[in-house]
Short mmCIF file of C-alpha atoms and ligand atoms in Angstrom, two decimals:
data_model
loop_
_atom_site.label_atom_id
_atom_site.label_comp_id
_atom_site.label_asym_id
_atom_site.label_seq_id
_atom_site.Cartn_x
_atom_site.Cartn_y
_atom_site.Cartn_z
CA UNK V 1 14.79 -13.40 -18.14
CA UNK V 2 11.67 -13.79 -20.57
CA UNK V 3 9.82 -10.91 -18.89
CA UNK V 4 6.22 -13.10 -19.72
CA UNK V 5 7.37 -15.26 -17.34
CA UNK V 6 6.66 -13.17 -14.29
CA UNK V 7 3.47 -11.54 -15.78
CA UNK V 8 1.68 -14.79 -16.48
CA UNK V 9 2.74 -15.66 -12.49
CA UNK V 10 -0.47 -15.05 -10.18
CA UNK V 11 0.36 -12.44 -7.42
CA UNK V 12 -1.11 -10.98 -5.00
CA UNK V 13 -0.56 -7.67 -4.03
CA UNK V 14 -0.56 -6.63 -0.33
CA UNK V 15 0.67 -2.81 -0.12
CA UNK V 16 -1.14 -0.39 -2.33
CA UNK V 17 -2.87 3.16 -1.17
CA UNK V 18 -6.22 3.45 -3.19
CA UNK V 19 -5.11 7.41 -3.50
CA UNK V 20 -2.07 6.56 -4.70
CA UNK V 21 -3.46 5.20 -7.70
CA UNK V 22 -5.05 8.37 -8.91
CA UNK V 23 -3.37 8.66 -12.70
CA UNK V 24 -3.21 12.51 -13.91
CA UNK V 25 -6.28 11.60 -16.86
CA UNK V 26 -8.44 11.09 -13.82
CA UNK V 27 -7.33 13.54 -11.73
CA UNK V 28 -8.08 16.03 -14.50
CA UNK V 29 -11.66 14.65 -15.27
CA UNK V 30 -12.67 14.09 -11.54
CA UNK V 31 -11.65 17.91 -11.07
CA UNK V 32 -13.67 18.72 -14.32
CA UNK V 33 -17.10 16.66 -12.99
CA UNK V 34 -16.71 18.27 -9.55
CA UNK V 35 -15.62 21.95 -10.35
CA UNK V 36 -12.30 21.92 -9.28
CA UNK V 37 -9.23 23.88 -10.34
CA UNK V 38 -6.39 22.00 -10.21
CA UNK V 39 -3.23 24.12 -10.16
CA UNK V 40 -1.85 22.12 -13.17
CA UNK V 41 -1.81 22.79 -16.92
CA UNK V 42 -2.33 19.65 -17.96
CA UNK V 43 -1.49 15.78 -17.24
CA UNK V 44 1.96 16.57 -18.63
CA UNK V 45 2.78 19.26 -16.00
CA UNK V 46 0.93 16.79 -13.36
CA UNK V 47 3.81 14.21 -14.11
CA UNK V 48 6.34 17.03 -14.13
CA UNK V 49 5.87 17.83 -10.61
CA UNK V 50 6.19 13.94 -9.34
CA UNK V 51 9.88 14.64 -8.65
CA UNK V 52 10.49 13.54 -5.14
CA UNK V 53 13.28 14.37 -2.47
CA UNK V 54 11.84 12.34 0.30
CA UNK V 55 8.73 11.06 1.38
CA UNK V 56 7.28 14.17 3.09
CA UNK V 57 7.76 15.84 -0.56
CA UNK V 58 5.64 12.89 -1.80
CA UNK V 59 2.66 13.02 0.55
CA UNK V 60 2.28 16.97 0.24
CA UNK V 61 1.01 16.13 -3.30
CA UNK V 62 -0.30 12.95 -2.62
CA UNK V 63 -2.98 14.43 -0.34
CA UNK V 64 -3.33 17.55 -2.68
CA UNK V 65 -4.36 15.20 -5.67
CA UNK V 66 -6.82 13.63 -3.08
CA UNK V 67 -8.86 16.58 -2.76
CA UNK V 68 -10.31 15.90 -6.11
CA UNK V 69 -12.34 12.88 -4.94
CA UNK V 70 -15.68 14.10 -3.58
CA UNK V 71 -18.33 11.62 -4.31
CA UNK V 72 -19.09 7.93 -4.31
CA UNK V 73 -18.94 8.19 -7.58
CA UNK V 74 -15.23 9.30 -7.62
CA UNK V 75 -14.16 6.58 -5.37
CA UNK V 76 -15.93 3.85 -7.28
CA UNK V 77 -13.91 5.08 -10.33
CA UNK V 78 -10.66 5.66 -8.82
CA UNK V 79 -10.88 1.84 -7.32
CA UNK V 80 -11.97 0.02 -10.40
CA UNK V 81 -9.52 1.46 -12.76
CA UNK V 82 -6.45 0.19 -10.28
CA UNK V 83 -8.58 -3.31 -10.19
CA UNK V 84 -8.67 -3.27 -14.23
CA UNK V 85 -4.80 -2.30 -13.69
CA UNK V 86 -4.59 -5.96 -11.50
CA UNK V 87 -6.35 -7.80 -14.23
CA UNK V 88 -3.41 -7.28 -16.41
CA UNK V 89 -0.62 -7.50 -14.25
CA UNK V 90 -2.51 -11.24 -13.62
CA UNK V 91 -2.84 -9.59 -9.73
CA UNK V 92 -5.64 -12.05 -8.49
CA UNK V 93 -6.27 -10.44 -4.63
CA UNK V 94 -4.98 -7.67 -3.20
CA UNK V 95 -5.59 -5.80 0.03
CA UNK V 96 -5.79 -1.86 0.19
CA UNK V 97 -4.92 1.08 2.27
CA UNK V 98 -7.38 3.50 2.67
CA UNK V 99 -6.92 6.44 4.23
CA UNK V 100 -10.24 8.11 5.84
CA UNK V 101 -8.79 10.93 7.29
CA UNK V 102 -7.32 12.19 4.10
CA UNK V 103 -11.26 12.46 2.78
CA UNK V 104 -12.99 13.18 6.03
CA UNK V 105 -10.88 16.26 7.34
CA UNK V 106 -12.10 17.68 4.26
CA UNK V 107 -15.91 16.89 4.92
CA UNK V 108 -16.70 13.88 3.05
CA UNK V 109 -17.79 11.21 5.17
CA UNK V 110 -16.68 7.74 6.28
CA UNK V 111 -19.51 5.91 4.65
CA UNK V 112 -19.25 8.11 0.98
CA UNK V 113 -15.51 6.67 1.06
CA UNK V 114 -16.32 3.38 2.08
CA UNK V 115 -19.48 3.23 -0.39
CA UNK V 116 -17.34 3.95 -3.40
CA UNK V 117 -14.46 1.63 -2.54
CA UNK V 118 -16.08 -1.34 -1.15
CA UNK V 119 -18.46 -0.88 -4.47
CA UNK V 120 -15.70 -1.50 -7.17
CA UNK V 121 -14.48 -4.39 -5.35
CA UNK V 122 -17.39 -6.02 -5.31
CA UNK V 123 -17.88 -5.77 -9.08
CA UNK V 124 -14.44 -6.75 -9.41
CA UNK V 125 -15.07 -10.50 -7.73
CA UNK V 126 -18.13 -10.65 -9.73
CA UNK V 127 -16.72 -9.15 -13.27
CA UNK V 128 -12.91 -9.37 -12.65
CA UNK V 129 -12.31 -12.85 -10.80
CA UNK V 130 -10.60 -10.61 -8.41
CA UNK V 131 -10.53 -10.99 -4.23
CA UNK V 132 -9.78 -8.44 -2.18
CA UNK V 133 -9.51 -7.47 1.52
CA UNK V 134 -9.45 -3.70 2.83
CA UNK V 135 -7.43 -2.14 5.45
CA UNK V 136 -8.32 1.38 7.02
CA UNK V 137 -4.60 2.96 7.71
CA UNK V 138 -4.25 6.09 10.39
CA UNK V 139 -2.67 8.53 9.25
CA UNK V 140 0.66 8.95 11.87
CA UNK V 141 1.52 12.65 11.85
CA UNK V 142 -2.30 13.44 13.16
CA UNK V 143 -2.94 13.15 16.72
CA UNK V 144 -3.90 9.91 18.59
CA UNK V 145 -7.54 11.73 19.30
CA UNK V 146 -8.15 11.71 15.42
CA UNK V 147 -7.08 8.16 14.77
CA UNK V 148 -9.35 7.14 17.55
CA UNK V 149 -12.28 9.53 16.09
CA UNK V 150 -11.88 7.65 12.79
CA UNK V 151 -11.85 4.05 14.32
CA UNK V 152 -15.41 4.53 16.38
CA UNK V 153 -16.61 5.94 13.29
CA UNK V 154 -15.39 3.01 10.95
CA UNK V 155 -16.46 0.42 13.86
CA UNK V 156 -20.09 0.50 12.37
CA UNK V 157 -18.86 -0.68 9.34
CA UNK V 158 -16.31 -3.49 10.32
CA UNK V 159 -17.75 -6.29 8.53
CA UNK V 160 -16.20 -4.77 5.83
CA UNK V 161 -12.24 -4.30 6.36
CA UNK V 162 -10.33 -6.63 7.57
CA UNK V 163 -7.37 -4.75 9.74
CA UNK V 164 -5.98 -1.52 10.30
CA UNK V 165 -2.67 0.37 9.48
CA UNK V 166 -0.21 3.43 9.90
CA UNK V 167 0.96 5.56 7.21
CA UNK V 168 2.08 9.16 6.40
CA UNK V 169 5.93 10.93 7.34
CA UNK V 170 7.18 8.30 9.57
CA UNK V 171 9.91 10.11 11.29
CA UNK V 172 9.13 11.63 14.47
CA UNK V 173 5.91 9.57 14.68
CA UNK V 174 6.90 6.46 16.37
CA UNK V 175 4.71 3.44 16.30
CA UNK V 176 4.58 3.63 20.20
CA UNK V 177 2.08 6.85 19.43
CA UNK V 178 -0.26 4.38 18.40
CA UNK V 179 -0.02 1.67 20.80
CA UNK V 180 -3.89 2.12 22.38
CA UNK V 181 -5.61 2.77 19.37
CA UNK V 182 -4.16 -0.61 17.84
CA UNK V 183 -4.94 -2.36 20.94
CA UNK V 184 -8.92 -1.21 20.61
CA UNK V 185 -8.53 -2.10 16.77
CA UNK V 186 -7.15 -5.58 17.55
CA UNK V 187 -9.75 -6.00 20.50
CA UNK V 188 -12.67 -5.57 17.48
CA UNK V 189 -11.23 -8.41 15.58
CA UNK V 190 -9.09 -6.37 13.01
CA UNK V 191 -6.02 -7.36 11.78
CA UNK V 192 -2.63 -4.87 12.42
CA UNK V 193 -0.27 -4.10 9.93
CA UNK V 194 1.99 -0.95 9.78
CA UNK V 195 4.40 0.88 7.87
CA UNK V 196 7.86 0.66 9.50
CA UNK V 197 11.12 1.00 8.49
CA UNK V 198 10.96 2.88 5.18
CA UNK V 199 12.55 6.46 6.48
CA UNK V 200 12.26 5.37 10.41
CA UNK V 201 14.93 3.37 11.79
CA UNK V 202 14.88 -0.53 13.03
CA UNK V 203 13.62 0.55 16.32
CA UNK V 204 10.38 1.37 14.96
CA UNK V 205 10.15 -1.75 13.26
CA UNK V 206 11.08 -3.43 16.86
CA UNK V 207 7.59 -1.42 18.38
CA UNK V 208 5.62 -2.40 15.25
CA UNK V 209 6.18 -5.96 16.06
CA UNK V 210 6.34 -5.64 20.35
CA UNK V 211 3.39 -3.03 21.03
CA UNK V 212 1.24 -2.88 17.82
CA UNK V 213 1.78 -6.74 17.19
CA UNK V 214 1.46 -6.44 13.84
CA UNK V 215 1.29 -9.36 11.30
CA UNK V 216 3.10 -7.81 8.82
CA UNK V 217 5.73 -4.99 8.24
CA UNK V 218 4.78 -2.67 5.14
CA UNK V 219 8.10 -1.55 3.53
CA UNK V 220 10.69 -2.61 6.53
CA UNK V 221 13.54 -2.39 3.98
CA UNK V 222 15.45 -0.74 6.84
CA UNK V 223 15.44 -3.84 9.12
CA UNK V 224 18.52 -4.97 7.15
CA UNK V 225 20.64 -2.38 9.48
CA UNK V 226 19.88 -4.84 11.98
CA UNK V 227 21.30 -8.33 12.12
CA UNK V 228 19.37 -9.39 15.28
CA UNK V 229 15.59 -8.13 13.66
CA UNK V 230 16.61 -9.38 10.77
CA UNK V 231 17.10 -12.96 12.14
CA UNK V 232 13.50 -12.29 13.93
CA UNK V 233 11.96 -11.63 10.75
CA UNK V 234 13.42 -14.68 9.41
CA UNK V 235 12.51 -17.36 12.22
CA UNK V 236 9.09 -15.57 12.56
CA UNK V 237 8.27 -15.54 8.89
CA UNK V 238 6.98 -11.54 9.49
CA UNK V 239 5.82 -10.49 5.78
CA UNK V 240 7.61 -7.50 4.65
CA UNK V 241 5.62 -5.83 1.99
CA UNK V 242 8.33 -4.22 0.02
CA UNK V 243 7.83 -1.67 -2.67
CA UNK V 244 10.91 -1.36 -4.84
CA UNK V 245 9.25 1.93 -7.46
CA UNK V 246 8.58 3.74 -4.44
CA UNK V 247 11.84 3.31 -2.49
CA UNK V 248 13.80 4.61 -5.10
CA UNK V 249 11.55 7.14 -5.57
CA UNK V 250 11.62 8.78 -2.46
CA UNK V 251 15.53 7.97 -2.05
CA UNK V 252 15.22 5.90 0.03
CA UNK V 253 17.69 3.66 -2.31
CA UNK V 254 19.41 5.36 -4.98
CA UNK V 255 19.32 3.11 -7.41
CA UNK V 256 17.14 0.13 -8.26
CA UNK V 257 20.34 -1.56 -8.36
CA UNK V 258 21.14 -0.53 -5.19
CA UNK V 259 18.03 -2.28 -3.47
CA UNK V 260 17.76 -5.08 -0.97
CA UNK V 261 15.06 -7.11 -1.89
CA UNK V 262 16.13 -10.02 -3.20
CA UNK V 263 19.17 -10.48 -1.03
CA UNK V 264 16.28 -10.56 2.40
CA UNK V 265 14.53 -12.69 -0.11
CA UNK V 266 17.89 -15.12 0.07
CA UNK V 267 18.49 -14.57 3.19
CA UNK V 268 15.07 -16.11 4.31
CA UNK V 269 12.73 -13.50 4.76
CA UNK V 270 9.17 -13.10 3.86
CA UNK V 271 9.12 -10.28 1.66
CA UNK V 272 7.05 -9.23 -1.37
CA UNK V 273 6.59 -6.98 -4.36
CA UNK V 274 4.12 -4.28 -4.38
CA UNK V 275 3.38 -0.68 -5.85
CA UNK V 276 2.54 1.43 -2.89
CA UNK V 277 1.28 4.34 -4.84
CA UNK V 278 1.85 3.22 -8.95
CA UNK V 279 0.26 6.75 -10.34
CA UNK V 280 3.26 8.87 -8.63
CA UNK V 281 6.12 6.22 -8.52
CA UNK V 282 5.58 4.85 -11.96
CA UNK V 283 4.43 2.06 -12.07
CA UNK V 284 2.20 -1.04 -11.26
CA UNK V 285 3.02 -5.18 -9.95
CA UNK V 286 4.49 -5.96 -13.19
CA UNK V 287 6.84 -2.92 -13.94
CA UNK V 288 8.02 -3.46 -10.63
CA UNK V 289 9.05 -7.07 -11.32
CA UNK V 290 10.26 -6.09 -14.72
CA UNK V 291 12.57 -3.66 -13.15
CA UNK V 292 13.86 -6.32 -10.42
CA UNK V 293 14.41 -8.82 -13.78
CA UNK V 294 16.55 -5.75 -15.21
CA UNK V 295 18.78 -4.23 -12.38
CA UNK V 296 18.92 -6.61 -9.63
CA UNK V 297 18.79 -9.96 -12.12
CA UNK V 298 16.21 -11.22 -10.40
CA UNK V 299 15.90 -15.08 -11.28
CA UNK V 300 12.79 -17.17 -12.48
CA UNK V 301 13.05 -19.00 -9.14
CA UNK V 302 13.50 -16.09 -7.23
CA UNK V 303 10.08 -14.49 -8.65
CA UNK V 304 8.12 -17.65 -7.77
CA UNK V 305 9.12 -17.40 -4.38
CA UNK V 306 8.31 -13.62 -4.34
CA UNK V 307 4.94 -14.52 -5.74
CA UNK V 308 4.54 -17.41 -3.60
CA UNK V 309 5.32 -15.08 -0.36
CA UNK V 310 2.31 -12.70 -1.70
CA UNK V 311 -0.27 -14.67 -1.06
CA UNK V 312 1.34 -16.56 1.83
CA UNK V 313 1.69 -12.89 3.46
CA UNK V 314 -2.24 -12.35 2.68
CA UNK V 315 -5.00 -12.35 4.81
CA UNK V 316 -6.50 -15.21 2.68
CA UNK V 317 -8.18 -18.39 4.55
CA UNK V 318 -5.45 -21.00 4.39
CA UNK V 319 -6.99 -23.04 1.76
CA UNK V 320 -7.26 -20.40 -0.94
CA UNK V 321 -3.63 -19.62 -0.20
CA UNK V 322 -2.73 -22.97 -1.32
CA UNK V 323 -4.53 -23.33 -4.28
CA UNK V 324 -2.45 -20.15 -5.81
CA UNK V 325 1.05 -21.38 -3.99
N1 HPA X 1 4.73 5.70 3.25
C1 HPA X 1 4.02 6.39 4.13
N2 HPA X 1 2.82 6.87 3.87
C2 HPA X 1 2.29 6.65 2.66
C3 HPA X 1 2.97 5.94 1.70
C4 HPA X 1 4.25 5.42 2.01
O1 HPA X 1 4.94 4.75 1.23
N3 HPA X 1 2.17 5.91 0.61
C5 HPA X 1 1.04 6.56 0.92
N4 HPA X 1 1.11 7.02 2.17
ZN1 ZN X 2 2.78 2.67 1.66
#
C-alpha cells in the first residue's frame, strides 16, 4: 500500500496516556529544570532499558519516568509536544488518559496536573485545529479508598473531562473492584471507559461492560477467546480501542504479524488504532498504521474503516462525527 494514503486519512485517536508520551529528550531536560537525577546516562541508555517482558515491567518505568514532571509548566510541555506529534500524523481529536494518582501520591496536586494539561489543549484548538476530550483513569492496583479520594477531588473540576477510566497491572485487579466508584463517576455525568482484556481474561471484559457499563473497551484484544463476547461486541457496536505497538510490546502478541486487529475489524467489530504510550512502545498513530500496512497487509479499505471507527468510537457530538466519517 502507498503508505501516504493512511497518513493523509483524518483519525482520531481514542487511547493514549499523556505520561506515556514522555520522549527520553524531555525526560532529560524536565529532570535538568527541576533538579532531578535520573538514573540514566543519557537518552540512549533511556531507550536501552524500554525492553519489556510484560506489562507490570512496563509500568515500573512508566511511573519512574513520571516523577520528573513537577510543575504546570512540565505538564503543559509534555501535552503539547504529543499534540504537535497529532498534527503530523493528520490526528484531528483525540481523548487522553490521565492519571492523577501517579502525580498526586507524590505531592503535586490535582489542579497543577490539570492546569498544565487542560492548558496545551486549549492552545492546540486555537493554534493546532485540534479537539480533544480528557479522561481521568484510576489507577487499578491502588485501593478503592484512593480512587474515590481522587474522584471528590477531581469533582470540582468536572467541566473539564469528560469520563473516567481504569488502568495499571490488570491481573488480579478485576473491574468488579471498581464497581461503586464508577457508579458515583457515572452518577456526575462522566463517561466510563476501561481497560479490559489486554493481560486479564474475557471475564473482565464481561464486568467492564455488566457493572462498570462502560462505552468502550480500551485494548480488549483478548475478547477474541470468546465467541459469545465477541458476537456482543459486534451486535452492540462496543469500541475497542486497540493498540497494536504496545501489544507486541508487552507480549501480549508476539509478533505484529501475529495480531488480531484486522480480522475483529472483518469480523464486525468496532475497533481502532491507537498508541497507548508512543515514547516507550515506539511509536505514534501513523507508525502504527504503517506497521499494520507491512505485517498484517492491511488494505486501503480496511484503514478507512479503522479511521472511520475512530471517530465513530469518540465522544464527539454526532454531527462533528459525521463531517470527518
Ligand atoms: N495498560 C494498563 N495500564 C497502562 C497502560 C496499558 O496499556 N498504559 C499506561 N498505563
Ligand atoms: Zn492503555
Amino acid at each position: 500500500m502507498d503508505m501516504t494514503f493512511f497518513r493523509n486519512l483524518p483519525k482520531a485517536e481514542l487511547h493514549l496516556h499523556i505520561e506515556g508520551t514522555l520522549e527520553p529528550e524531555l525526560m532529560f531536560a524536565l529532570a535538568e529544570r527541576n533538579g532531578i537525577k535520573l538514573p540514566y546516562e543519557d537518552t540512549e541508555a533511556i531507550r536501552r532499558a524500554y525492553q519489556f517482558s510484560n506489562l507490570q515491567s512496563f509500568l515500573d518505568i512508566y511511573y519512574a519516568g513520571a516523577g520528573v514532571l513537577q510543575t504546570s509548566r512540565d505538564f503543559y510541555d509534555l501535552t503539547w509536544a504529543y499534540l504537535e506529534r497529532c498534527k503530523e500524523d493528520n490526528v484531528v481529536h483525540t481523548e487522553i488518559f490521565f492519571d492523577p494518582q501517579t502525580h498526586t501520591d507524590r505531592g503535586i496536586a490535582f489542579e497543577t496536573v490539570l492546569e498544565g494539561i487542560d492548558g496545551a489543549l486549549a492552545d492546540a484548538r486555537k493554534k493546532l485545529g485540534i479537539t480533544s476530550h480528557l479522561i481521568l483513569s484510576f489507577l487499578r492496583h491502588l485501593p478503592e479508598e484512593s480512587a474515590f479520594e481522587t474522584l471528590e477531588a477531581a469533582l470540582p473540576h468536572k467541566d473539564r473531562f469528560i469520563g473516567v477510566g481504569l488502568d495499571s497491572s490488570e491481573a488480579g485487579f478485576p473491574p468488579e473492584m471498581f464497581e461503586r466508584v464508577f457508579e458515583k463517576a457515572r452518577k456526575a455525568g462522566l463517561i466510563p471507559v476501561a481497560h479490559a482484556g489486554e493481560e486479564g481474561p474475557p471475564a473482565y471484559i464481561h464486568q467492564a461492560l455488566d457493572l462498570l457499563k462502560v462505552a468502550r473497551i480500551d485494548h480488549g484484544v483478548r475478547a477474541s477467546e470468546d465467541p459469545a463476547l465477541m458476537a456482543r461486541l459486534i451486535k452492540e457496536r462496543m469500541p475497542l480501542t486497540v493498540c497494536p505497538f504496545s501489544n507486541v510490546k508487552l507480549k501480549v502478541f508476539e509478533r505484529l504479524a501475529d495480531h488480531n486487529i484486522l480480522s475483529m475489524l472483518d469480523a464486525g467489530a468496532c475497533v481502532t488504532v491507537n498508541s497507548d504510550d508512543p515514547a516507550y512502545f515506539g511509536g505514534y498513530m501513523n507508525a502504527n498504521f504503517e506497521g499494520l500496512a507491512r505485517e498484517l497487509n492491511m488494505t486501503e479499505a480496511q484503514a478507512r474503516r479503522l479511521a472511520a471507527n475512530s471517530f465513530e468510537a469518540s465522544f464527539l457530538p454526532e454531527v462533528e462525527k459525521r463531517a470527518w466519517m
